[in-house]
Amino acid sequence: MPKRKIRIGIIVDQLLAGGVQLSAIEQVKILNKLGHQAKLVILMRKQYPTDFSYLLRGVPHEFLSDNYPQLFRKTFKFPIFSFFSSLHLLSPLLAPYFIQGRKFDVLVSMGTTTSLTTQAIYKRHRIPYLAVIHDPIDYILETSYQHTLLRGLFPILKPIAAYFERSFIKDAKETLIISSVHYNYLVKKYSIKPIIVPIGTTPIPEIPAKRGNYLLAFGRWQ
């Protein structure tokens, strides 16, 4: 058991069966097993055709949007964008007022856009946070929207995105990435040295006698 229990909030945007959410859930489980007090904080509750609530069995969690005024408890996705929705604009404004300031010693922000909300909480309650960047915004734009109508707005969107990204990285206690893919970009762009923390795995006790030719990785990108 640790000498001091740390109250840790792991923050995600929504509950999906995606790689980010699954790794956040596992972090909560393991941190609690290590003797800390970890909790999954989901910014927005949203109904999906598939019920993903089974992922939360035995996992301390809360949907922060359940505390919002009724008008702001739903989110809608902006046209063209694959992931960007109203919650990313509203959460930085609302979340700091509906999260208890003394509930956590540290927050872990699981994602680039999520870090904008965590930064807002930090500014109001002074709770330090770790920014976990899976992909910088510039990379997301180039990878997902290069061949869409959004490309014409890149000269405007990229500087705006860099401004906000630089801001929450500056306020973060540390910036974490899960591989070396974006390391050089972040070092050059923001003059920081991010910490590489690969996604952990739970190995099986014994290697199967019969093995195939492929490895199956579970994640999501739309």
CSV table of C-alpha atoms in Angstrom, one decimal:
chain,number,residue,atom,x,y,z
A,1,MET,CA,0.0,0.0,0.0
A,2,PRO,CA,1.3,3.5,-0.8
A,3,LYS,CA,2.3,5.8,2.1
A,4,ARG,CA,-0.1,8.4,0.9
A,5,LYS,CA,-3.3,7.7,-1.0
A,6,ILE,CA,-3.7,10.0,-3.9
A,7,ARG,CA,-7.1,11.0,-5.1
A,8,ILE,CA,-6.9,10.8,-8.9
A,9,GLY,CA,-9.5,11.8,-11.5
A,10,ILE,CA,-9.1,10.2,-14.9
A,11,ILE,CA,-11.1,12.3,-17.4
A,12,VAL,CA,-12.6,11.3,-20.8
A,13,ASP,CA,-15.1,13.0,-23.0
A,14,GLN,CA,-17.7,10.2,-23.4
A,15,LEU,CA,-18.1,6.5,-22.7
A,16,LEU,CA,-17.3,4.5,-25.8
A,17,ALA,CA,-15.6,1.2,-26.5
A,18,GLY,CA,-12.6,3.0,-27.8
A,19,GLY,CA,-8.9,2.6,-27.0
A,20,VAL,CA,-8.8,5.9,-25.0
A,21,GLN,CA,-11.8,5.0,-22.9
A,22,LEU,CA,-10.6,1.4,-22.3
A,23,SER,CA,-7.2,2.5,-21.2
A,24,ALA,CA,-8.7,5.1,-18.9
A,25,ILE,CA,-10.9,2.4,-17.3
A,26,GLU,CA,-8.0,0.1,-16.8
A,27,GLN,CA,-6.0,2.9,-15.2
A,28,VAL,CA,-8.7,3.5,-12.7
A,29,LYS,CA,-8.8,-0.2,-11.8
A,30,ILE,CA,-5.1,-0.6,-11.4
A,31,LEU,CA,-4.6,2.7,-9.5
A,32,ASN,CA,-7.3,1.5,-7.0
A,33,LYS,CA,-5.6,-1.9,-6.7
A,34,LEU,CA,-2.4,0.0,-5.8
A,35,GLY,CA,-4.2,1.6,-2.9
A,36,HIS,CA,-5.0,5.0,-4.4
A,37,GLN,CA,-8.4,6.5,-4.8
A,38,ALA,CA,-9.0,6.7,-8.5
A,39,LYS,CA,-12.3,7.6,-10.3
A,40,LEU,CA,-13.3,7.9,-13.9
A,41,VAL,CA,-14.9,11.2,-14.7
A,42,ILE,CA,-16.9,11.2,-18.0
A,43,LEU,CA,-17.7,14.7,-19.2
A,44,MET,CA,-20.9,13.9,-21.1
A,45,ARG,CA,-23.4,11.2,-20.9
A,46,LYS,CA,-24.7,10.2,-24.3
A,47,GLN,CA,-27.0,7.4,-25.5
A,48,TYR,CA,-25.6,5.1,-28.2
A,49,PRO,CA,-27.2,2.2,-30.2
A,50,THR,CA,-24.9,-0.1,-28.2
A,51,ASP,CA,-25.0,0.1,-24.4
A,52,PHE,CA,-21.5,0.5,-23.2
A,53,SER,CA,-22.4,0.7,-19.5
A,54,TYR,CA,-21.0,-2.9,-19.0
A,55,LEU,CA,-17.5,-1.4,-19.3
A,56,LEU,CA,-18.0,0.4,-15.9
A,57,ARG,CA,-18.9,-2.6,-13.8
A,58,GLY,CA,-16.9,-2.3,-10.6
A,59,VAL,CA,-15.3,1.0,-11.7
A,60,PRO,CA,-15.8,4.1,-9.6
A,61,HIS,CA,-17.2,6.7,-12.0
A,62,GLU,CA,-19.4,9.7,-12.6
A,63,PHE,CA,-21.0,11.5,-15.5
A,64,LEU,CA,-20.3,15.1,-14.9
A,65,SER,CA,-23.0,16.3,-17.3
A,66,ASP,CA,-25.7,14.8,-15.0
A,67,ASN,CA,-25.1,17.8,-12.8
A,68,TYR,CA,-25.5,20.4,-15.6
A,69,PRO,CA,-28.7,22.3,-16.2
A,70,GLN,CA,-31.1,20.3,-18.3
A,71,LEU,CA,-30.4,22.4,-21.4
A,72,PHE,CA,-26.7,21.4,-21.5
A,73,ARG,CA,-27.0,17.7,-20.8
A,74,LYS,CA,-26.9,16.7,-24.5
A,75,THR,CA,-24.3,17.2,-27.1
A,76,PHE,CA,-24.4,17.4,-30.9
A,77,LYS,CA,-21.6,16.8,-33.4
A,78,PHE,CA,-20.6,19.6,-35.7
A,79,PRO,CA,-20.9,19.0,-39.5
A,80,ILE,CA,-17.9,17.5,-41.3
A,81,PHE,CA,-16.0,16.8,-38.1
A,82,SER,CA,-15.7,13.1,-37.0
A,83,PHE,CA,-15.3,13.9,-33.3
A,84,PHE,CA,-15.7,17.6,-32.5
A,85,SER,CA,-19.0,18.3,-30.9
A,86,SER,CA,-20.7,20.9,-28.7
A,87,LEU,CA,-19.4,19.2,-25.5
A,88,HIS,CA,-15.8,20.3,-26.4
A,89,LEU,CA,-16.9,23.9,-26.3
A,90,LEU,CA,-19.3,23.7,-23.3
A,91,SER,CA,-17.3,21.5,-21.0
A,92,PRO,CA,-14.5,24.1,-20.3
A,93,LEU,CA,-17.2,26.6,-19.3
A,94,LEU,CA,-19.4,24.2,-17.2
A,95,ALA,CA,-17.2,21.5,-15.8
A,96,PRO,CA,-15.2,23.8,-13.4
A,97,TYR,CA,-18.5,24.8,-11.7
A,98,PHE,CA,-19.8,21.2,-11.3
A,99,ILE,CA,-16.8,19.3,-10.1
A,100,GLN,CA,-15.9,19.5,-6.5
A,101,GLY,CA,-12.7,21.4,-6.2
A,102,ARG,CA,-11.3,19.3,-3.2
A,103,LYS,CA,-12.3,15.9,-4.6
A,104,PHE,CA,-9.0,15.2,-6.4
A,105,ASP,CA,-5.3,15.7,-5.8
A,106,VAL,CA,-4.5,15.4,-9.5
A,107,LEU,CA,-6.4,15.0,-12.8
A,108,VAL,CA,-5.3,12.9,-15.8
A,109,SER,CA,-6.7,14.3,-19.1
A,110,MET,CA,-7.2,11.5,-21.6
A,111,GLY,CA,-7.0,13.4,-24.9
A,112,THR,CA,-6.2,16.7,-26.6
A,113,THR,CA,-9.6,18.3,-26.6
A,114,THR,CA,-10.3,16.9,-23.1
A,115,SER,CA,-7.3,18.8,-21.8
A,116,LEU,CA,-9.1,22.1,-22.5
A,117,THR,CA,-11.7,21.2,-19.9
A,118,THR,CA,-9.0,20.0,-17.5
A,119,GLN,CA,-7.1,23.2,-17.9
A,120,ALA,CA,-10.3,25.2,-17.1
A,121,ILE,CA,-10.8,23.1,-13.9
A,122,TYR,CA,-7.1,23.8,-13.0
A,123,LYS,CA,-7.5,27.5,-13.4
A,124,ARG,CA,-10.6,27.6,-11.1
A,125,HIS,CA,-9.6,25.0,-8.5
A,126,ARG,CA,-5.8,24.8,-8.9
A,127,ILE,CA,-5.9,21.0,-9.3
A,128,PRO,CA,-2.7,20.0,-11.1
A,129,TYR,CA,-3.2,17.8,-14.2
A,130,LEU,CA,-1.4,15.6,-16.6
A,131,ALA,CA,-2.2,16.1,-20.3
A,132,VAL,CA,-2.2,12.8,-22.2
A,133,ILE,CA,-1.9,13.6,-25.9
A,134,HIS,CA,-2.6,10.7,-28.2
A,135,ASP,CA,-2.5,12.9,-31.3
A,136,PRO,CA,-1.8,16.6,-31.7
A,137,ILE,CA,-4.6,18.7,-33.3
A,138,ASP,CA,-2.4,19.4,-36.4
A,139,TYR,CA,-1.9,15.7,-36.9
A,140,ILE,CA,-5.7,15.0,-36.5
A,141,LEU,CA,-6.5,17.7,-39.1
A,142,GLU,CA,-4.0,16.5,-41.6
A,143,THR,CA,-4.9,12.8,-41.2
A,144,SER,CA,-8.7,13.0,-41.0
A,145,TYR,CA,-9.7,16.1,-42.8
A,146,GLN,CA,-7.1,16.6,-45.6
A,147,HIS,CA,-9.7,15.5,-48.2
A,148,THR,CA,-12.7,17.3,-46.9
A,149,LEU,CA,-14.2,20.8,-47.2
A,150,LEU,CA,-12.5,21.6,-43.9
A,151,ARG,CA,-9.1,21.7,-45.7
A,152,GLY,CA,-9.9,25.2,-47.0
A,153,LEU,CA,-10.1,26.5,-43.4
A,154,PHE,CA,-6.7,25.0,-42.4
A,155,PRO,CA,-4.9,28.4,-42.6
A,156,ILE,CA,-7.3,29.6,-39.9
A,157,LEU,CA,-7.9,26.4,-37.9
A,158,LYS,CA,-4.3,25.4,-37.4
A,159,PRO,CA,-3.1,28.6,-35.7
A,160,ILE,CA,-6.1,28.6,-33.5
A,161,ALA,CA,-5.6,25.0,-32.6
A,162,ALA,CA,-1.9,25.6,-31.9
A,163,TYR,CA,-2.7,28.5,-29.6
A,164,PHE,CA,-5.0,26.4,-27.4
A,165,GLU,CA,-2.8,23.3,-27.5
A,166,ARG,CA,0.2,25.4,-26.4
A,167,SER,CA,-1.8,26.9,-23.6
A,168,PHE,CA,-3.0,23.7,-22.0
A,169,ILE,CA,0.5,22.1,-22.4
A,170,LYS,CA,2.0,25.0,-20.7
A,171,ASP,CA,-0.4,24.7,-17.7
A,172,ALA,CA,0.0,20.9,-17.4
A,173,LYS,CA,2.2,19.5,-14.7
A,174,GLU,CA,3.5,17.1,-17.4
A,175,THR,CA,2.6,16.1,-21.0
A,176,LEU,CA,2.4,12.4,-21.7
A,177,ILE,CA,2.4,10.6,-25.0
A,178,ILE,CA,1.9,6.9,-25.6
A,179,SER,CA,4.7,6.4,-28.2
A,180,SER,CA,7.6,8.3,-29.9
A,181,VAL,CA,5.5,9.1,-33.0
A,182,HIS,CA,4.7,12.7,-32.0
A,183,TYR,CA,7.7,13.3,-29.7
A,184,ASN,CA,9.8,15.4,-32.1
A,185,TYR,CA,6.8,17.4,-33.2
A,186,LEU,CA,5.9,18.4,-29.7
A,187,VAL,CA,9.5,19.2,-28.7
A,188,LYS,CA,10.0,21.4,-31.8
A,189,LYS,CA,6.5,23.0,-31.7
A,190,TYR,CA,6.1,23.7,-28.0
A,191,SER,CA,9.7,23.5,-26.6
A,192,ILE,CA,8.8,20.7,-24.1
A,193,LYS,CA,10.0,17.2,-23.5
A,194,PRO,CA,7.0,15.0,-23.2
A,195,ILE,CA,7.1,11.7,-21.2
A,196,ILE,CA,6.5,8.6,-23.2
A,197,VAL,CA,4.3,6.2,-21.3
A,198,PRO,CA,3.2,3.3,-23.5
A,199,ILE,CA,-0.2,1.7,-23.1
A,200,GLY,CA,0.1,-1.1,-20.6
A,201,THR,CA,-1.1,-4.7,-21.2
A,202,THR,CA,-2.1,-7.6,-19.0
A,203,PRO,CA,-0.1,-10.6,-20.2
A,204,ILE,CA,-1.6,-14.1,-20.1
A,205,PRO,CA,-0.1,-16.5,-17.6
A,206,GLU,CA,1.1,-18.9,-20.3
A,207,ILE,CA,1.8,-18.6,-23.9
A,208,PRO,CA,-0.7,-20.8,-25.9
A,209,ALA,CA,0.8,-23.9,-27.6
A,210,LYS,CA,-0.9,-23.0,-30.8
A,211,ARG,CA,-0.5,-19.5,-32.1
A,212,GLY,CA,-1.6,-17.6,-35.2
A,213,ASN,CA,0.2,-15.2,-37.6
A,214,TYR,CA,-1.5,-12.0,-36.4
A,215,LEU,CA,-1.9,-9.8,-33.4
A,216,LEU,CA,-5.3,-8.3,-32.8
A,217,ALA,CA,-5.4,-4.7,-31.3
A,218,PHE,CA,-8.7,-3.2,-30.1
A,219,GLY,CA,-9.4,0.5,-30.7
A,220,ARG,CA,-11.7,2.8,-32.5
A,221,TRP,CA,-11.4,5.7,-35.0
A,222,GLN,CA,-14.3,7.1,-37.1
